Structures are given as C-alpha cells and as structure tokens.
Coordinates of C-alpha atoms (C1' of nucleotides) in Angstrom, one line a residue:
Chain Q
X1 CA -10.4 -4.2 24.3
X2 CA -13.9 -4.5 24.9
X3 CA -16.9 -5.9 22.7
X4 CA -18.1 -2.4 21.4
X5 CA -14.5 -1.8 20.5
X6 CA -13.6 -5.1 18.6
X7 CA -17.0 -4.3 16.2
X8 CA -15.6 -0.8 15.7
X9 CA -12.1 -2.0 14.9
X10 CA -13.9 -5.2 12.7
X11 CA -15.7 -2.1 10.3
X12 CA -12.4 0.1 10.2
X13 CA -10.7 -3.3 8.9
X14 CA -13.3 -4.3 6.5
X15 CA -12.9 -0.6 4.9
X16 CA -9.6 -1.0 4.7
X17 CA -9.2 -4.6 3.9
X18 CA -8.6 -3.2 0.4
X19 CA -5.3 -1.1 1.0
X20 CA -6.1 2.6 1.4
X21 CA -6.6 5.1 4.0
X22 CA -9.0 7.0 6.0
X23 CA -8.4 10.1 8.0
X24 CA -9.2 10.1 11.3
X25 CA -12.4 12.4 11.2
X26 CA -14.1 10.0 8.7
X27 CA -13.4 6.9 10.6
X28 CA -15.3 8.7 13.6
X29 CA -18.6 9.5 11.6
X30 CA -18.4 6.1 10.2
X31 CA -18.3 4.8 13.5
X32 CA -20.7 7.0 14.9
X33 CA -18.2 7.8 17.9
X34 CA -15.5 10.9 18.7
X35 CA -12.0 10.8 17.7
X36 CA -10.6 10.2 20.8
X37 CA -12.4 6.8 21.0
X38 CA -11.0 6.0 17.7
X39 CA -7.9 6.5 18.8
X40 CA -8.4 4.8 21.9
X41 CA -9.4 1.3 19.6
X42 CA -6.2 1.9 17.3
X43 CA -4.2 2.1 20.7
X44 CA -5.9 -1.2 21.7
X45 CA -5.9 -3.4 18.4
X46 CA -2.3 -4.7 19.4
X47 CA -0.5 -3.2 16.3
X48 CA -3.2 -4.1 13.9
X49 CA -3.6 -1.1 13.0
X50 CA -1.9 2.4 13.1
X51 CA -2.1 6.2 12.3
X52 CA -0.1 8.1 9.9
X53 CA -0.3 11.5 10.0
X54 CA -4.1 11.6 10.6
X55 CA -4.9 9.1 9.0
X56 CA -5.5 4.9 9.8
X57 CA -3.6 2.4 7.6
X58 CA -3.7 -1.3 7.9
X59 CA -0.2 -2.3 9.8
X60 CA 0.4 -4.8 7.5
X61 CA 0.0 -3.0 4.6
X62 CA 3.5 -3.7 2.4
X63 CA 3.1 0.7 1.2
X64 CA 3.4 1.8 5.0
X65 CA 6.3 -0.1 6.2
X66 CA 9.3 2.5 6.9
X67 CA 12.2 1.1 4.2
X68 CA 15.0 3.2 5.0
X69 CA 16.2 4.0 9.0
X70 CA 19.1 6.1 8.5
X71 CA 19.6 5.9 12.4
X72 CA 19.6 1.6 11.5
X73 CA 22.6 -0.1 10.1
X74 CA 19.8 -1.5 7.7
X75 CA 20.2 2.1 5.7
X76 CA 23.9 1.0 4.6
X77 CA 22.2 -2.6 3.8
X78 CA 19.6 -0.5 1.5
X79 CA 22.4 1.6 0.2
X80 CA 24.1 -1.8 -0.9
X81 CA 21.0 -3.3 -2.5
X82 CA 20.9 -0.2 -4.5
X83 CA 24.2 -0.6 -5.7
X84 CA 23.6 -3.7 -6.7
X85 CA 20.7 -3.1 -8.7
X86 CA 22.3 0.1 -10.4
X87 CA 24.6 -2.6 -11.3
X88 CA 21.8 -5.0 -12.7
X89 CA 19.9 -2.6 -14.7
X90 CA 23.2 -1.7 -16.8
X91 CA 22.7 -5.2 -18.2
X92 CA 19.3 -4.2 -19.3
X93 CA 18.9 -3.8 -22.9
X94 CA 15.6 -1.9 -24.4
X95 CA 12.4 -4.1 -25.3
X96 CA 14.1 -7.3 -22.7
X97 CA 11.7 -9.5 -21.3
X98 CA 13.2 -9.5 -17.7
X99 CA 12.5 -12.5 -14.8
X100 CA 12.7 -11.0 -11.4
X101 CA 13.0 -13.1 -8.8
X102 CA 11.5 -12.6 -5.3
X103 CA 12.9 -11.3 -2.2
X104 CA 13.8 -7.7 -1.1
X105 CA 17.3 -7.6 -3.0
X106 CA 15.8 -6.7 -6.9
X107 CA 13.0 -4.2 -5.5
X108 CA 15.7 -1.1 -6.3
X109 CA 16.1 -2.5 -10.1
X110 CA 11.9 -2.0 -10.9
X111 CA 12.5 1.9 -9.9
X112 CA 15.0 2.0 -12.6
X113 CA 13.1 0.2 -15.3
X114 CA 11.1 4.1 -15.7
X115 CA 14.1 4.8 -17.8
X116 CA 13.2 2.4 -20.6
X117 CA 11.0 2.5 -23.3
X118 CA 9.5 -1.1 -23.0
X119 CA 10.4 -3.6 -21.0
X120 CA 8.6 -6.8 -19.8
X121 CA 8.2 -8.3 -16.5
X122 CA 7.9 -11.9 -15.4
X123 CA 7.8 -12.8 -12.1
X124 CA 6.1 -15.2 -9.5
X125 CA 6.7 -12.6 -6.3
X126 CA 3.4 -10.3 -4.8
X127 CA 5.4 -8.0 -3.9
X128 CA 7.0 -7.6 -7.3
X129 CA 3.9 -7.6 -9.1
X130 CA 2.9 -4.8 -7.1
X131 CA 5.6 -2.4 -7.5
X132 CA 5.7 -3.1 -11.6
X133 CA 2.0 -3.0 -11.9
X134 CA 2.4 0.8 -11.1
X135 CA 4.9 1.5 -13.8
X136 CA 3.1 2.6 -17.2
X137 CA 6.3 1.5 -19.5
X138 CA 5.8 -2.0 -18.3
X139 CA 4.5 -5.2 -19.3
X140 CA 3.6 -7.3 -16.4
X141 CA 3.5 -10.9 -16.4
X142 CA 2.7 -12.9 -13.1
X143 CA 2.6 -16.3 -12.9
X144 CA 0.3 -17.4 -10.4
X145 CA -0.9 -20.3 -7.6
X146 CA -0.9 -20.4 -4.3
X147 CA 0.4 -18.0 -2.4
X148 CA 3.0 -18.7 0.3
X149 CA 3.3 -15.9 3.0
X150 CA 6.8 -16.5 4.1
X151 CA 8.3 -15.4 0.5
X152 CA 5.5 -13.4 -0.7
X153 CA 5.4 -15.8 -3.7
X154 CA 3.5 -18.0 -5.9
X155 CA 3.9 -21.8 -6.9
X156 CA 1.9 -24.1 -9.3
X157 CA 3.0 -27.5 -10.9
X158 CA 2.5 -25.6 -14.1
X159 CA 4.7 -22.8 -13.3
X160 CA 7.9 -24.2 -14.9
X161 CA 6.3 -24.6 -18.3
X162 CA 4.5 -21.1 -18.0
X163 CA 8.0 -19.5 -17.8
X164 CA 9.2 -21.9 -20.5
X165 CA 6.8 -20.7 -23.0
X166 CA 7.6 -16.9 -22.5
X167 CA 10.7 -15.8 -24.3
X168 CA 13.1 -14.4 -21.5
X169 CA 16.3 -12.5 -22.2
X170 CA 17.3 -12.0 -19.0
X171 CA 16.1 -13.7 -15.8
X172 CA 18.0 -11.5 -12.3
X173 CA 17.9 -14.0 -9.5
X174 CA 18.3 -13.6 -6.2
X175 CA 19.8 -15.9 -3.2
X176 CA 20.1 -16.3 0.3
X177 CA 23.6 -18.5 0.1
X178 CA 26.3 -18.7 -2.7
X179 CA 28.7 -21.6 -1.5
X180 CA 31.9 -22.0 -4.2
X181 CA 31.1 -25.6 -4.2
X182 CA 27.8 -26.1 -2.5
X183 CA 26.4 -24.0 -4.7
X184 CA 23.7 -21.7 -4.9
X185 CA 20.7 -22.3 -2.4
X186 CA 17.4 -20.1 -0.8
X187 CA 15.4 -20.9 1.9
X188 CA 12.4 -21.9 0.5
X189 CA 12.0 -25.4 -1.7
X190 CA 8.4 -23.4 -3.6
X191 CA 11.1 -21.2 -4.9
X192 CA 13.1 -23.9 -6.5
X193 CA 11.1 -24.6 -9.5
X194 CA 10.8 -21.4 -11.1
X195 CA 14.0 -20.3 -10.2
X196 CA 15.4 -23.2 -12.2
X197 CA 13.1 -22.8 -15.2
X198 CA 13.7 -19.4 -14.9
X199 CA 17.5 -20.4 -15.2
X200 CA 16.7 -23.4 -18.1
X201 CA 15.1 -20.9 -20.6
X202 CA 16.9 -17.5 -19.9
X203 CA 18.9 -16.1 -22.4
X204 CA 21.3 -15.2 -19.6
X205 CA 21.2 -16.1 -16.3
X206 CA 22.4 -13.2 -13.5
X207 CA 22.7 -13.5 -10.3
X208 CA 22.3 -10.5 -7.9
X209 CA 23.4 -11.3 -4.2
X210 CA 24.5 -9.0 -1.4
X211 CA 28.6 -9.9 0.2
X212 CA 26.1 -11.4 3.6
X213 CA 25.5 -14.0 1.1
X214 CA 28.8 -15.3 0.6
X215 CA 30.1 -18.5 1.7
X216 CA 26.4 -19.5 3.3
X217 CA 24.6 -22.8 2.4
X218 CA 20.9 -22.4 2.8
X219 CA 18.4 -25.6 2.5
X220 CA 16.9 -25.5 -0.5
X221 CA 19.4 -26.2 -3.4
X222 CA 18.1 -24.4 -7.0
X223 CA 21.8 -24.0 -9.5
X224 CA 25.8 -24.1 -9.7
X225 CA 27.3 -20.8 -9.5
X226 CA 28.4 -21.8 -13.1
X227 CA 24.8 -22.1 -14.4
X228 CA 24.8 -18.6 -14.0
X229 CA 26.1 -16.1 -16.7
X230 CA 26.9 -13.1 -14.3
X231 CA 27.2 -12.6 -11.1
X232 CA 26.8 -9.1 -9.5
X233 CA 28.1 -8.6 -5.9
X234 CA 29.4 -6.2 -3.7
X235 CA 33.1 -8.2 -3.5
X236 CA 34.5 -9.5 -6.7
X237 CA 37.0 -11.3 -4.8
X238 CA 35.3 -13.4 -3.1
X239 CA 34.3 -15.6 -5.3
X240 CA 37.4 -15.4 -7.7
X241 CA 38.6 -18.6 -6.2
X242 CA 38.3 -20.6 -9.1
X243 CA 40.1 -18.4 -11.5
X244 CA 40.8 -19.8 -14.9
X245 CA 37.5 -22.3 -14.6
X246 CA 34.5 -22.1 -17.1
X247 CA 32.6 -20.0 -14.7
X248 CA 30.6 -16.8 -14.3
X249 CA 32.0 -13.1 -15.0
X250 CA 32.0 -11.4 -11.2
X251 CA 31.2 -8.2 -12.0
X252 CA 31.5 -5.9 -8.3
X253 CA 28.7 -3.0 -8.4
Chain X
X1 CA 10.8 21.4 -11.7
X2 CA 14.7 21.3 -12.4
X3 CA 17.4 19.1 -13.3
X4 CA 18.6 18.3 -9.7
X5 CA 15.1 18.3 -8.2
X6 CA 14.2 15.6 -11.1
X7 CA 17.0 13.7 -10.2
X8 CA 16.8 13.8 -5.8
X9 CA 13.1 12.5 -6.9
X10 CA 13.6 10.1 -9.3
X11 CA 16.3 8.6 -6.6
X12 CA 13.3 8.8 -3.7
X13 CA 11.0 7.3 -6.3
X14 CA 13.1 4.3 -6.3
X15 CA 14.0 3.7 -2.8
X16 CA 10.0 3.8 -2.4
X17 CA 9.8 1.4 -5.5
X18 CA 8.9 -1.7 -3.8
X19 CA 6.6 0.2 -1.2
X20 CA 7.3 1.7 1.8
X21 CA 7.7 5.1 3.0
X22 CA 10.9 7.2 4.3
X23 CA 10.4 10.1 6.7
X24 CA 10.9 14.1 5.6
X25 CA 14.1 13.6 7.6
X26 CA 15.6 10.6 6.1
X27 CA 14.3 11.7 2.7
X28 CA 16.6 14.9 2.9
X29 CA 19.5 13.4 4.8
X30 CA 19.5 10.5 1.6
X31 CA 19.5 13.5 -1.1
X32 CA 21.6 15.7 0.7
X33 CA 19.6 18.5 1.0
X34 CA 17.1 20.7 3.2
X35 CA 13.6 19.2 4.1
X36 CA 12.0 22.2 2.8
X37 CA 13.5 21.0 -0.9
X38 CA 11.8 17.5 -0.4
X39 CA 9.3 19.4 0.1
X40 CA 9.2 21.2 -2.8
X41 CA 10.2 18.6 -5.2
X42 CA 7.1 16.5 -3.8
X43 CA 4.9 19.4 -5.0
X44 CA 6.5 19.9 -8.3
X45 CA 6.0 16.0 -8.8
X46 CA 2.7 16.4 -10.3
X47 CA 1.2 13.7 -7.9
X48 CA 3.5 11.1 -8.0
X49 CA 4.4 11.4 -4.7
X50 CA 2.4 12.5 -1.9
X51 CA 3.3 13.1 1.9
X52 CA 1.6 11.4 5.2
X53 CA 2.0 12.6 7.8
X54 CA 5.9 13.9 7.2
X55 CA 6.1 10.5 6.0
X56 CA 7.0 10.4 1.8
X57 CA 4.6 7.3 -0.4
X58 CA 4.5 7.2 -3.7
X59 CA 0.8 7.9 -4.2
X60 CA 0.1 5.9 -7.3
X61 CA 0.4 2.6 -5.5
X62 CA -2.4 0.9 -5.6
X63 CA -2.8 -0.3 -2.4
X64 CA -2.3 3.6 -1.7
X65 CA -5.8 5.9 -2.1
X66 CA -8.2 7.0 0.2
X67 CA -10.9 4.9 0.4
X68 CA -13.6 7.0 2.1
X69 CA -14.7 10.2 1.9
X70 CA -17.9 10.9 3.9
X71 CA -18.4 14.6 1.8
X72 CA -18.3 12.9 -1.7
X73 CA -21.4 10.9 -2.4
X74 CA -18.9 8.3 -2.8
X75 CA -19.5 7.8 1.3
X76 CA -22.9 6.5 0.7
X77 CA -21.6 4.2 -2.3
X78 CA -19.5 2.7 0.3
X79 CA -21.8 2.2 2.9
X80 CA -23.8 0.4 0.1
X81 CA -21.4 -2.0 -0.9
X82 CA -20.4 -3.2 2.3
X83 CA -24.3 -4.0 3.0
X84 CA -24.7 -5.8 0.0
X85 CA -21.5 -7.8 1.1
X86 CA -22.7 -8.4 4.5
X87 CA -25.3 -10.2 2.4
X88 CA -22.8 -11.7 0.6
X89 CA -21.0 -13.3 3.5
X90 CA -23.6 -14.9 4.8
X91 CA -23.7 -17.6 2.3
X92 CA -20.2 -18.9 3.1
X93 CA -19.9 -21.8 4.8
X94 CA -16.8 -22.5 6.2
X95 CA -14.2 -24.5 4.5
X96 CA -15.3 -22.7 1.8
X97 CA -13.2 -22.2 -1.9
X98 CA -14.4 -18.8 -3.4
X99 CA -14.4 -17.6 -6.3
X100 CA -13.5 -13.5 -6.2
X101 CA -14.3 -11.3 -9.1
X102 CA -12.7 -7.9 -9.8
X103 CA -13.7 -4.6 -9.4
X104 CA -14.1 -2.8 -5.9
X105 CA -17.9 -3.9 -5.1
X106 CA -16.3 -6.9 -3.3
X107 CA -14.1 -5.7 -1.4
X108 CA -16.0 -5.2 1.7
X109 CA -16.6 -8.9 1.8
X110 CA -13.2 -9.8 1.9
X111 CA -12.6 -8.4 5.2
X112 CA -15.4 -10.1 6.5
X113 CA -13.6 -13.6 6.0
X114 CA -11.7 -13.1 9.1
X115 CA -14.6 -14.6 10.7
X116 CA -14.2 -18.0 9.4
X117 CA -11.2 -20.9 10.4
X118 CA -10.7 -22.1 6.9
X119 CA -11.8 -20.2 3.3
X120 CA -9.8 -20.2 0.4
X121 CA -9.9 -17.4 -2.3
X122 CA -9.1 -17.6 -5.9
X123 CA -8.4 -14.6 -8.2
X124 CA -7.5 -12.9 -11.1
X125 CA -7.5 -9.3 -9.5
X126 CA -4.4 -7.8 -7.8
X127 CA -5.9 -5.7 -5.8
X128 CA -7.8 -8.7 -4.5
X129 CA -5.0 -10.9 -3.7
X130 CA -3.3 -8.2 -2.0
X131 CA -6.4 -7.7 0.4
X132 CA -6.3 -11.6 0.6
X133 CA -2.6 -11.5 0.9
X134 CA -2.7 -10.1 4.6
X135 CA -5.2 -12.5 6.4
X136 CA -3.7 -15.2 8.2
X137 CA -6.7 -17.8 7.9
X138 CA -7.3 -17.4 4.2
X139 CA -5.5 -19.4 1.4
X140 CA -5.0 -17.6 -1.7
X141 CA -5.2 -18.7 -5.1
X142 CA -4.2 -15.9 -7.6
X143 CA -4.8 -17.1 -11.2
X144 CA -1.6 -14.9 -13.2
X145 CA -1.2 -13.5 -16.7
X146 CA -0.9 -10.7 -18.4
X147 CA -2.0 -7.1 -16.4
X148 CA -4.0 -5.1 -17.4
X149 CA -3.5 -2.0 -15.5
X150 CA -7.4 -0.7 -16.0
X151 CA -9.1 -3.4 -14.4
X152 CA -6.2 -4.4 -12.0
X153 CA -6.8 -8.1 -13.4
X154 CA -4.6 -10.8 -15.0
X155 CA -5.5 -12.9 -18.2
X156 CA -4.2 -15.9 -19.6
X157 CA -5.5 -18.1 -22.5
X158 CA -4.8 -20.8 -19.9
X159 CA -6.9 -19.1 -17.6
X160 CA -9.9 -21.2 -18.0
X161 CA -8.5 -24.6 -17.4
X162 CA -6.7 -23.9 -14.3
X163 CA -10.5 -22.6 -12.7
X164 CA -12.0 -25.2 -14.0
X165 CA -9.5 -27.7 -12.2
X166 CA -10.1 -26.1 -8.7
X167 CA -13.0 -27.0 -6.7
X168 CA -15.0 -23.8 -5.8
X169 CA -17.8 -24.2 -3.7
X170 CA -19.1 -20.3 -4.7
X171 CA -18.2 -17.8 -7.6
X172 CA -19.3 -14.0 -6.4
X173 CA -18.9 -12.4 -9.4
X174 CA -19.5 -8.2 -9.5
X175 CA -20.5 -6.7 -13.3
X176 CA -20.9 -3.4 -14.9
X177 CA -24.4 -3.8 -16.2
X178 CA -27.5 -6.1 -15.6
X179 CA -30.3 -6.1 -18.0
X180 CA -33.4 -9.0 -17.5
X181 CA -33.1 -9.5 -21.3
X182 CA -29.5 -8.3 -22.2
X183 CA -28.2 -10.3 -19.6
X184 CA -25.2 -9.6 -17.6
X185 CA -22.0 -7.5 -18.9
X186 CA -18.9 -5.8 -17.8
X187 CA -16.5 -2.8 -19.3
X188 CA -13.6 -5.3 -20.5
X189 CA -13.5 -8.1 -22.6
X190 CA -10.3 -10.1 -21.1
X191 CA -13.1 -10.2 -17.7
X192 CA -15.1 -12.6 -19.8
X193 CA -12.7 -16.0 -19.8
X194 CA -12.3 -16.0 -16.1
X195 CA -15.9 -14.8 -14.8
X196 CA -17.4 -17.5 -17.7
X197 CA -14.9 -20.6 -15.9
X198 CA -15.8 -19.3 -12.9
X199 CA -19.9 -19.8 -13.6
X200 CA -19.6 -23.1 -15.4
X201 CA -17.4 -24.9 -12.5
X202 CA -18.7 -23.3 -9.6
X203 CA -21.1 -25.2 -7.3
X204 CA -23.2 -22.1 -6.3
X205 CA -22.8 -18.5 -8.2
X206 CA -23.6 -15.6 -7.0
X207 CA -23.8 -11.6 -8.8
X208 CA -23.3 -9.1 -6.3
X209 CA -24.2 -5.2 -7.9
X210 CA -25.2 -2.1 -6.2
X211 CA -28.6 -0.8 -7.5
X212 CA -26.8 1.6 -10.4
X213 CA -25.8 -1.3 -12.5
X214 CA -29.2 -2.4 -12.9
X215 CA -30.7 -1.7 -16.5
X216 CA -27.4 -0.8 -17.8
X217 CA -26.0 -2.7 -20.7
X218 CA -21.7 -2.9 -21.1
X219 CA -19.6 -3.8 -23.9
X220 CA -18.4 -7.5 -22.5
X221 CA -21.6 -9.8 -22.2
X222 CA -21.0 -12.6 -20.2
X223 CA -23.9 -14.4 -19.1
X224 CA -27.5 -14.5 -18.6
X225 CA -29.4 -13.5 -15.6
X226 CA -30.6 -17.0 -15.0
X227 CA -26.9 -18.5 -15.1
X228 CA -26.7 -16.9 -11.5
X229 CA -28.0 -18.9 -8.3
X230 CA -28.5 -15.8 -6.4
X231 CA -28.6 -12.0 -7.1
X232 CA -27.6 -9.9 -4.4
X233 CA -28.3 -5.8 -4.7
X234 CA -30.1 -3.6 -3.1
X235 CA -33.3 -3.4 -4.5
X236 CA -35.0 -6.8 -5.4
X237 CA -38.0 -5.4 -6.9
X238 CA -36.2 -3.8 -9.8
X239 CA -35.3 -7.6 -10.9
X240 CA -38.6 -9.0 -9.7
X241 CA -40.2 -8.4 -13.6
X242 CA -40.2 -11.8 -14.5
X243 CA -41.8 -14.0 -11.5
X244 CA -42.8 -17.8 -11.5
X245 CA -39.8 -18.3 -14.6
X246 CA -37.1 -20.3 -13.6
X247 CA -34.0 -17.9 -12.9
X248 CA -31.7 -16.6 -9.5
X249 CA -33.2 -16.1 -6.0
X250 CA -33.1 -12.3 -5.8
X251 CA -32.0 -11.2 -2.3
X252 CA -31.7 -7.5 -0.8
X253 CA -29.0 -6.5 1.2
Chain S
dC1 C1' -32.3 1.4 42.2
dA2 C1' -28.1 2.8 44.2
dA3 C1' -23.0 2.0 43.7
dT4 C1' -19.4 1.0 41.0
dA5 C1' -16.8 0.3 37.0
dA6 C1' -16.1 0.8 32.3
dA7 C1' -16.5 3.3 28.2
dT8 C1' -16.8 7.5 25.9
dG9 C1' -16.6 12.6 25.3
dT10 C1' -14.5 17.2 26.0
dT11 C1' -11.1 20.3 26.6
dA12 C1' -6.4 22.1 27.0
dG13 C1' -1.8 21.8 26.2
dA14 C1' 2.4 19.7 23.8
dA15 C1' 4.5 18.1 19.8
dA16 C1' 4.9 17.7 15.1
dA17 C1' 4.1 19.0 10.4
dA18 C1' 3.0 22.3 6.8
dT19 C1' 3.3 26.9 5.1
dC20 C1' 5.2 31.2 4.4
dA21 C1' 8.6 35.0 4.0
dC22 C1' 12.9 36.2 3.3
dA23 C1' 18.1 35.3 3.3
dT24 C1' 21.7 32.9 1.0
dT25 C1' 24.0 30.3 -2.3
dG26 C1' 25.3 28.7 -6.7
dC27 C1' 25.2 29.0 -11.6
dA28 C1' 24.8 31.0 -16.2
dT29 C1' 25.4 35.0 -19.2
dG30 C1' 27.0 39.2 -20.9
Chain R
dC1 C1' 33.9 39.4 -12.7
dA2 C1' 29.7 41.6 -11.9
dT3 C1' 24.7 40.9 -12.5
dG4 C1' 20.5 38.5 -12.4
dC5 C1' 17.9 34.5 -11.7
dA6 C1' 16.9 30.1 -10.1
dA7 C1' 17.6 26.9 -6.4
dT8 C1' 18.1 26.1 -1.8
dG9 C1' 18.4 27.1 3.3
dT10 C1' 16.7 29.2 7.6
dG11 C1' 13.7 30.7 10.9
dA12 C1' 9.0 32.3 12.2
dT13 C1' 4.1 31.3 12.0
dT14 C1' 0.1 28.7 11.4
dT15 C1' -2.1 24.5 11.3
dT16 C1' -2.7 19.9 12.4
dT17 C1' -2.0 15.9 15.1
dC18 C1' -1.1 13.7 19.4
dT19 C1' -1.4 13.2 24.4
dA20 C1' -3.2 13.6 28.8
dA21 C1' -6.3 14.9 32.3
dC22 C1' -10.7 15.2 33.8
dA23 C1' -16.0 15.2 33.0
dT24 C1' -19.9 12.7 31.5
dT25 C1' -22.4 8.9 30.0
dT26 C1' -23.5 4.1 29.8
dA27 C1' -23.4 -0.6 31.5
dT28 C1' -23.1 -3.9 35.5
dT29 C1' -23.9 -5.9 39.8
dG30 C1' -25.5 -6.7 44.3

DNA sequence: CAATAAATGTTAGAAAAATCACATTGCATG
DNA sequence: CATGCAATGTGATTTTTCTAACATTTATTG
C-alpha cells in the first residue's frame, strides 16, 4: 500500500465511518481514480474493508458479518440459539418491560418481539440497542457509559440504580458458565453489576443459556442458579441434580 | 404476499435480527425452498429486506443505507460536510474528550479521529456511538435513555448531570437553524437537555452547520450565537453582520 | 534526462447474480 | 375428483461483478 493509496482508503473510511455503503462506481468519482484502482486499495487495506456485491462496506460493520454458514457447524449452534429464544419469548406477556442481557445468545428473541403490541426494552448491550432501535413496536431504553469492546457493552457506577428505578417484569439473562454449585458466572466483571441489579429488581429472573454452558465456571461470578426463576436450556437434565430443592423450573426449548 | 411467504420471511427477518447477512443459498436451504422464492418474497417485502450482492440485510438497519450518491445533489451535500469537518478536526488536540452532537453533519469528522493516539467521545446519538464503536484508539462515552427513533438520540432527565460530571475539553454541536438574533435551534425538543450540558461544561464549544441552516429558525431553541467559541460553515460572511461585538470566531471550511 | 520501477488505466474474459419465461406442484372449490 | 388458480421450481438469458493480463502513465533515481 502506498501513500496515494492510504489517502484514498482514509476518504472511503471517513464516508463510511458512519455505517452505509457506496457502490463501487461512486467511490471512483469520489476518488477521482478508475474502478480497478479502487479495487486494487480494497485488496490492499488488509481486511479493512470489503466489497459486497458492488458495493464497499466497512469490515467491521456488525450488519455485514455473515451469521448463518450452513456448511459451519456454527449453523446447528444458531439453530439452537433460536430454539432457545422461541422458548424465551413464550414467557413474554404483552406491554412487559423486558432486560436483555448482552452477548449473541438473546439476539433471536428481539426478531420475535415484532409480534407484540408493546413491549419495552432495557438493556446495557450496543449491539442490542441496535437491533431494537429498528423495531417500531418497541420502547428502547439503553443505559449507558463507557463502552467496552470485548462485550459490546456499557458500564457506569450509576447503572445499578438506573435499572432499579425502571419497573422490569422480566429481565432474560445470558451466561457463559452454569456450575450446580459454583454458580452462575460470565467472563467479564463490567457485566456483573447490571446483571445483578437486573436480577435484584426483576419481577422474574430467566436465564437463557445454550447445553456448551453447562458444568463451566467462568471468572466473573454475578448469581446462584436459584436466584433465577427459570431456566431455559437445551437439556433439562442436566441440571435436574438437585431435584426436590427450592430451585428454578428447567424448562428444555 | 402469502401466508407461507410471510412466514419463510418473518423467520429470515429474525435470523438477520441482530445484523448480519445470510447468502441467497443459505437463505433457501434455511426455509426449504428454491432461491428464486427468496427471491420473490424479498420483493414482496415492501422494503424490509433488500439484497447485496446475493447476500440478504435487512435494509432498515441503521447502520445499513447508502450514503453517497454522486447523481442526487445529495453528493455535493456530502462533499460539504466533510470540508466543514476537516475544519472541525483541526481544533482537536490530542488527548482530547469530545463532545458529539447528533444529526449526520458530523459524521465525517468522526472518521477523522483515527489520526489521533488518545480522544474520547461522548454521546447521546446511536448512530454516533456505533461509528465510534469500531475505532480502536477512541474511548466512548454513550450517554443512554429513552430512544427516540427520529433523531437516533437518547434522553434521560439524568442526562444533564452525568455531562456535566465529565471533563470535555470541546462540545461540536450540529443544529437545524441559525439566526444572528433568534439564536441557535434544532427540530426536537428532547436535543435541548444534552446540547445545553454540553455548552455550559465544555471548555471550548464549537457549531458546526452547512451554509443551508443559516437564517433558518426551528422549533427547539437552544442557545445564542455568542454561547459558541467558534462557528464553523461554509460561508463566514453570511454571519459576519455583527462585527467588533463580542460573539464566536467565525471560520470557513 | 534516460532508465527503471511503481501506480494506474483499459480491455477481455470468467464467474456470479438478477431477471424472465414457462413448467410443475399443491391447494381450494364446485 | 376434476378444474382453476396461486405458489413454487427449473432452466435460459441478460446483466453485473470480479479477475487477470497487458498497456499507459507517473514517479524515482543515478
């Protein structure tokens, strides 16, 4: 990549740097340059970058990243997640003010919210925020701070009593480990404090996790399976170990 | 459109939910039909979905929407607001905290900070924290609420405080209308918390408006030319009426 | 200022996607 | 159960996008 190039490729990102697209044509008369040479700075901006179907995209734009790879065992792992969160919304009642918690596991419940009247959202995750703020039904409520890239998510000191002031009904959290006696745990300690105020001033708690998630201890500690009201999982019987116990109703999806 | 074709679609709408795309292919092996069906189910969507290069996005994403269009007028609009944020960038300093308004005007500027080691944005606009979201060096600060779809902003009654308690070194604020006696305005009252915080703790503010704003008076005042450090449009003389008084530096860009 | 290398433009051909026309299937209704 | 209509599938055609090869221009260096 050469100097002329770099300037190019700097313009292309600056017109894109707010999502969108531009087809290749345009980019050219912007640039003052032929297609091919556009294509040629693409090719050299190391993945920055990339073309669909004419047009140039940001690569890290969240809207452009291929979800579902048939070919990929990942496409079972969707399939799953879907399940899951057909599951979920059965719990939903019309008019609910909903938490959703971050992470890739509830993205499948916000498609089905277009069935409801009105429902409200609160949540503390970008990428959330983003699929909601398209649907017309919905109320969205974000609770922001500083972002952290890792989760896609916000945190603030102030967070907890932001989501203790809003009247949830249900709060769906997600995990990355459900431990019978460890616990349930995620891997990032920002996440921790709303999750657990989430939990604190829900009327009921659910818990959405995936069977991968079963039996693993991850670092950052946020509730007791039996804080939770429900659990929704792929494998009821793996966690009906404690049968009899005050605990949460399994429900498989 | 038909029963089944409603259904295949509302089923692709939510596998495309949390963003992402699914190739023709995958799209048709998921539904269990022919491409050519996708096909024609996209087109009876009415919009809602859109193809990219045989590549399925739901089109009213936000971050979705071609941005540039060099046979609209809208081209030259473009090319207008990324001069006058050209201007705009070359009062940060680096280390900077900055203060982001909504709106698109700024936009341009944002990509700009890739330039710098060390800036940190702060904002109530989505569609500016997802631009923000994606640069490596830039520390985000997204100030949550309620959304309000037409503006792509948040706003909180708590909004206020939680500007005034960070340190911003400069507010760029964008607006709907300047007038030398009217003052400064934009389209939506909910603006005016956040933009007014943003003037009274900021250590340098500066309006950034394209030449068509100037003259025009909006519903939502907000300030007064002379709360502004600096103007930045593209045509100082316009502003230039009232020489000698006390009031911004006007700069063209 | 020639010689060379790098960058860009042009064209042709291959691949993929979009469109169209028509065949086939499945469903409802008399 | 035959009939008609809507939905879907299939293959041919057109258009667009992608790739590669070679020509031309622009910059660099001794």
């Amino acid at each position: 990549m050469n100097g002329r190039s770099a300037k190019r490729l700097a313009r292309l990102q600056e017109t894109l740097s707010g999502g969108g697209t531009i087809h290749l044509s345009e980019a050219a008369k912007l640039c003052g340059v032929s297609e091919m040479t556009i294509r040629r700075d693409v090719a050299a901006s190391n993945g920055a970058m990339t073309f669909l179907g004419g047009r140039l995209v940001m690569a890290d734009n969240p809207l452009f990243a291929p979800v579902y790879d048939l070919d990929e065992q990942q496409g079972s792992h969707y399939l799953a997640k879907h399940r899951l969160c057909k599951g979920a919304a059965s719990f939903i009642a019309e008019g609910d003010t909903l938490f959703i918690d971050c992470g890739t596991t509830l993205m499948p419940l916000l498609g089905m919210l277009g069935d409801f009247q009105s429902i409200t959202v609160v949540t503390y995750a970008l990428n959330v925020a983003n699929a909601v703020s398209g649907l017309p039904n919905v109320r969205l409520v974000l609770l922001g701070g500083l972002y952290h890239d890792v989760s896609q998510t916000f945190a603030d000191d102030a967070m907890g009593d932001a989501i203790r002031r809003l009247g949830i009904n249900r709060a769906f959290l997600s995990a990355a480990g459900v431990h019978a006696e460890r616990g349930v745990s995620c891997f990032h300690f920002h996440e921790v404090a709303p999750k657990q105020a989430a939990i604190a001033s829900a009327a009921q708690r659910l818990l959405v996790v995936d069977e991968s998630k079963l039996g693993a201890i991850r670092p950052a500690y946020f509730a007791r399976l039996s804080d939770f009201d429900v659990v929704i999982t792929e494998n009821d019987a793996k966690l009906a170990s404690a049968e009899g116990e005050p605990g949460p109703r399994i429900v498989a999806a």
